[in-house]
Short mmCIF file of C-alpha atoms and ligand atoms in Angstrom, two decimals:
data_model
loop_
_atom_site.label_atom_id
_atom_site.label_comp_id
_atom_site.label_asym_id
_atom_site.label_seq_id
_atom_site.Cartn_x
_atom_site.Cartn_y
_atom_site.Cartn_z
CA MET A 139 -50.45 141.04 188.68
CA SER A 140 -50.33 137.61 187.33
CA LYS A 141 -47.55 135.35 188.06
CA ASP A 142 -46.47 136.00 184.09
CA ASP A 143 -46.83 139.72 184.44
CA GLU A 144 -44.16 138.82 186.86
CA ALA A 145 -41.40 137.05 184.75
CA GLN A 146 -38.29 137.76 185.15
CA VAL A 147 -37.47 134.71 181.92
CA ARG A 148 -39.26 134.57 179.22
CA ILE A 149 -38.52 131.86 177.50
CA PHE A 150 -40.21 131.26 173.85
CA GLY A 151 -40.59 127.84 173.34
CA THR A 152 -41.99 124.93 172.45
CA VAL A 153 -43.89 123.73 175.59
CA ILE A 154 -42.68 119.74 175.54
CA SER A 155 -38.74 120.68 175.10
CA THR A 156 -35.96 118.58 176.86
CA TYR A 157 -34.03 122.41 176.03
CA THR A 158 -36.97 124.49 177.29
CA ARG A 159 -36.96 122.61 180.32
CA ILE A 160 -33.37 122.77 181.10
CA VAL A 161 -33.88 126.49 180.79
CA GLN A 162 -37.12 126.75 183.82
CA ILE A 163 -35.41 123.60 185.60
CA THR A 164 -31.79 126.35 185.51
CA SER A 165 -34.59 129.69 186.69
CA GLU A 166 -36.40 127.61 189.41
CA GLU A 167 -32.99 126.60 191.29
CA ALA A 168 -32.02 129.93 190.80
CA GLY A 169 -35.49 131.65 192.57
CA LEU A 170 -36.28 133.28 189.28
CA ILE A 171 -40.13 133.97 188.18
CA HIS A 172 -40.11 132.21 184.75
CA GLN A 173 -42.81 132.10 182.40
CA THR A 174 -42.59 129.70 178.73
CA ILE A 175 -44.57 131.23 175.19
CA ALA A 176 -45.34 129.04 173.34
CA THR A 177 -43.12 129.26 170.24
CA PRO A 178 -42.94 126.35 167.61
CA ALA A 179 -38.87 126.18 166.63
CA ASN A 180 -38.28 126.77 162.99
CA SER A 181 -41.43 129.37 163.01
CA PRO A 182 -41.36 133.10 162.35
CA GLN A 183 -42.26 133.99 165.65
CA ASN A 184 -38.59 131.94 166.59
CA ARG A 185 -36.08 134.43 166.84
CA HIS A 186 -33.53 131.94 167.06
CA PRO A 187 -30.96 132.43 163.45
CA PHE A 188 -30.90 128.38 163.16
CA GLY A 189 -35.01 127.84 163.93
CA LYS A 190 -33.89 126.28 167.56
CA VAL A 191 -36.19 126.70 170.99
CA PRO A 192 -35.22 127.91 173.33
CA VAL A 193 -34.85 132.14 172.89
CA VAL A 194 -34.75 133.85 176.58
CA LYS A 195 -35.22 137.56 177.30
CA VAL A 196 -34.26 138.28 180.20
CA ASP A 197 -32.23 141.13 182.03
CA GLY A 198 -33.10 143.52 179.30
CA LEU A 199 -30.70 140.11 176.91
CA GLU A 200 -32.12 137.99 174.47
CA LEU A 201 -30.22 134.63 174.68
CA ILE A 202 -29.85 131.33 172.68
CA GLU A 203 -28.17 128.00 172.81
CA SER A 204 -29.10 126.64 176.35
CA VAL A 205 -25.67 126.60 177.47
CA SER A 206 -24.92 129.89 177.48
CA ILE A 207 -28.47 130.23 178.82
CA ALA A 208 -27.95 128.21 181.65
CA HIS A 209 -24.34 129.47 182.94
CA TYR A 210 -25.85 133.54 182.60
CA LEU A 211 -28.77 132.66 184.58
CA ASP A 212 -26.42 131.23 186.94
CA ASN A 213 -23.72 133.52 187.68
CA ALA A 214 -26.46 136.37 187.00
CA HIS A 215 -29.02 135.12 189.53
CA ASN A 216 -27.19 131.88 191.47
CA GLN A 217 -24.05 132.70 192.65
CA ALA A 218 -23.24 130.21 189.96
CA ALA A 219 -24.53 127.88 192.72
CA LEU A 220 -25.04 124.82 190.12
CA GLN A 221 -21.04 124.99 189.18
CA PRO A 222 -18.56 123.49 190.84
CA PHE A 223 -15.40 125.93 192.21
CA GLU A 224 -12.66 123.64 191.89
CA PRO A 225 -11.31 123.51 188.13
CA SER A 226 -10.93 119.91 187.36
CA HIS A 227 -14.64 119.16 188.72
CA ARG A 228 -15.73 122.15 186.42
CA ALA A 229 -14.26 119.96 183.69
CA VAL A 230 -16.10 117.37 184.93
CA MET A 231 -19.49 119.17 184.87
CA ASP A 232 -18.28 120.16 181.42
CA LYS A 233 -17.84 116.80 179.53
CA TRP A 234 -21.04 115.78 181.15
CA VAL A 235 -22.76 118.63 179.61
CA ALA A 236 -20.79 118.07 176.54
CA ILE A 237 -21.79 114.55 176.06
CA ALA A 238 -25.72 115.71 177.17
CA ASN A 239 -25.82 117.68 174.09
CA ASN A 240 -23.85 116.05 171.50
CA TYR A 241 -24.16 112.56 171.95
CA LEU A 242 -27.08 111.35 173.99
CA PHE A 243 -29.55 114.03 173.02
CA PRO A 244 -29.74 113.96 169.12
CA LEU A 245 -29.24 109.68 169.49
CA PHE A 246 -32.22 109.76 171.79
CA GLU A 247 -34.22 112.48 170.16
CA GLU A 248 -34.06 111.52 166.73
CA GLY A 249 -34.29 107.57 167.61
CA LEU A 250 -37.26 107.58 170.36
CA VAL A 251 -38.10 110.43 171.71
CA MET A 252 -39.47 112.35 168.84
CA PRO A 253 -41.41 109.59 166.86
CA TRP A 254 -43.11 109.25 170.11
CA ILE A 255 -43.89 112.04 170.24
CA MET A 256 -45.40 113.04 166.63
CA HIS A 257 -46.96 109.79 167.73
CA ARG A 258 -48.60 110.52 170.75
CA VAL A 259 -49.18 114.05 169.82
CA ALA A 260 -49.80 114.62 166.52
CA GLY A 261 -50.88 110.90 165.83
CA TYR A 262 -47.89 109.90 163.02
CA PRO A 263 -48.36 106.61 162.61
CA LEU A 264 -44.44 105.28 164.55
CA ASP A 265 -41.74 103.93 161.52
CA PRO A 266 -40.66 100.58 163.52
CA GLU A 267 -37.49 100.81 161.24
CA ARG A 268 -36.23 104.13 162.54
CA ILE A 269 -36.57 102.97 166.03
CA ASN A 270 -35.02 99.56 165.56
CA ASN A 271 -32.12 101.23 164.36
CA ALA A 272 -31.19 103.11 166.69
CA LEU A 273 -32.22 100.23 169.80
CA PRO A 274 -28.76 99.58 169.84
CA GLN A 275 -26.73 102.66 170.04
CA ILE A 276 -29.73 103.75 172.76
CA SER A 277 -28.57 100.63 175.06
CA ARG A 278 -25.02 101.09 174.72
CA ALA A 279 -25.64 104.62 175.20
CA LEU A 280 -27.71 103.27 178.38
CA GLY A 281 -24.74 100.53 179.06
CA PHE A 282 -22.00 103.18 179.46
CA LEU A 283 -24.05 105.43 181.54
CA GLU A 284 -24.74 103.05 183.98
CA LEU A 285 -21.54 101.73 184.04
CA GLU A 286 -20.00 105.14 184.55
CA LEU A 287 -22.08 105.24 187.56
CA GLN A 288 -21.38 102.19 189.43
CA ASN A 289 -17.91 102.94 188.76
CA ASP A 290 -16.87 105.78 190.52
CA GLY A 291 -20.49 108.13 190.25
CA ALA A 292 -19.87 109.89 187.28
CA TRP A 293 -21.23 112.99 186.79
CA THR A 294 -22.79 113.21 190.76
CA VAL A 295 -19.42 112.85 192.88
CA ILE A 296 -18.99 116.67 191.56
CA ALA A 297 -22.09 117.86 193.67
CA GLY A 298 -21.75 120.43 196.34
CA GLU A 299 -23.83 121.16 199.23
CA THR A 300 -26.47 122.06 196.50
CA GLY A 301 -26.62 118.53 195.79
CA ILE A 302 -27.10 119.71 191.91
CA THR A 303 -25.21 120.51 188.87
CA LEU A 304 -25.20 121.61 185.44
CA ALA A 305 -24.53 118.37 184.39
CA ASP A 306 -27.78 117.07 186.35
CA VAL A 307 -29.70 120.26 184.52
CA PHE A 308 -28.87 118.87 181.08
CA LEU A 309 -28.73 115.16 181.95
CA TYR A 310 -32.43 114.98 183.63
CA PRO A 311 -34.50 116.11 180.92
CA ILE A 312 -32.39 113.80 177.97
CA LEU A 313 -33.02 111.13 180.32
CA ARG A 314 -36.50 111.42 181.30
CA SER A 315 -37.56 111.99 178.42
CA LEU A 316 -36.27 108.59 176.83
CA GLU A 317 -37.84 106.95 180.27
CA LEU A 318 -41.73 108.22 178.81
CA THR A 319 -41.47 106.11 175.81
CA PRO A 320 -41.78 102.51 176.12
CA GLN A 321 -38.58 101.02 175.26
CA GLY A 322 -37.14 103.74 176.84
CA GLU A 323 -38.93 102.61 179.83
CA VAL A 324 -37.90 98.74 179.56
CA GLY A 325 -33.94 100.38 178.69
CA ILE A 326 -34.27 102.35 182.18
CA ALA A 327 -35.70 99.85 184.04
CA GLN A 328 -32.71 97.44 183.94
CA CYS A 329 -29.73 100.26 184.92
CA ASP A 330 -30.19 100.62 188.97
CA HIS A 331 -27.91 103.59 189.14
CA ILE A 332 -29.42 105.66 186.01
CA LYS A 333 -33.23 104.66 187.13
CA ALA A 334 -31.99 105.52 191.67
CA TRP A 335 -30.50 108.66 190.28
CA LEU A 336 -33.54 109.95 188.32
CA GLU A 337 -35.74 108.75 191.11
CA THR A 338 -33.44 110.73 193.60
CA LEU A 339 -33.86 114.32 191.54
CA LYS A 340 -37.72 113.90 190.49
CA ASN A 341 -38.75 114.56 193.88
CA ARG A 342 -36.23 118.00 193.92
CA PRO A 343 -38.20 121.10 193.88
CA SER A 344 -37.46 122.61 190.49
CA ILE A 345 -37.79 119.10 189.10
CA ALA A 346 -41.40 118.51 190.53
CA ALA A 347 -41.87 122.76 189.26
CA THR A 348 -41.00 121.90 186.17
CA ARG A 349 -42.97 118.26 185.41
CA TRP A 350 -43.90 118.14 181.73
CA GLU A 351 -47.82 117.43 180.86
CA ILE A 352 -47.47 114.00 180.20
CA GLU A 353 -45.67 112.79 183.34
CA LYS A 354 -48.67 114.31 184.91
CA GLY A 355 -50.70 110.77 184.32
N1 GSH B 50 -28.18 123.54 170.42
C1 GSH B 50 -29.41 123.95 171.25
C2 GSH B 50 -30.86 122.78 171.12
C3 GSH B 50 -31.84 123.01 170.82
C4 GSH B 50 -32.48 121.97 170.78
O1 GSH B 50 -32.59 121.43 169.49
N2 GSH B 50 -34.33 122.41 170.93
C5 GSH B 50 -35.25 121.73 170.10
C6 GSH B 50 -36.13 121.61 170.80
S1 GSH B 50 -36.27 120.20 172.56
C7 GSH B 50 -35.55 121.97 168.78
O2 GSH B 50 -35.48 123.40 168.71
N3 GSH B 50 -35.93 121.11 167.84
C8 GSH B 50 -36.37 122.27 166.55
C9 GSH B 50 -35.61 121.25 165.34
O3 GSH B 50 -34.22 120.62 165.53
O4 GSH B 50 -35.59 121.60 163.97
C10 GSH B 50 -29.93 124.75 172.78
O5 GSH B 50 -28.56 124.48 173.27
O6 GSH B 50 -30.47 125.60 173.10
#
């Protein structure tokens, strides 16, 4: 029986995808065997009502929306180890997950990550105007994260014994995909605290096991 036949979590999503990776990392943290079935967003095979990926099948359920999927996997299969028990710490985690999803992902994805993926993978020409227009806002967002990490450790102070929460799980692929673009790499290189946090997580087994092809060099 192959690993795919044994999969407990079946993830339907694009292979280079921030949100697919968030579910892959959560599955790894929960010790679940997972399989990713390449499914383009906005395609007839994709069962998400708004055309997004991933869609996940687990325990006889079909789940959409990464926040709900990650919470389910952690609650049902990981004794909620990725969520702090203390309510005030949980509020901090929820805040950072919301910042990641509502502000950072759209800003980074539209301004830099998607233009570079389309260029590298599909050979589309880069749109310098689109990139240049996004850079000041991306730079401000990185400055905000760096200051928050420097002043009080931001989301990193709530990680208990496991050393990681869902805030890290959501933020890592979002910041790492930015770092994989030339402009993002330069921006992050100037942020010592973001860089150190990324470096620490890079070696965590759940992160290493879910590396994108483009990271493998
Ligand atoms: N709110 C969704 C967002 C998922 C999402 O934006 N996925 C991206 C790939 S990382 C996508 O489907 N992009 C295709 C599109 O927006 O058309 C979730 O949390 O699962």
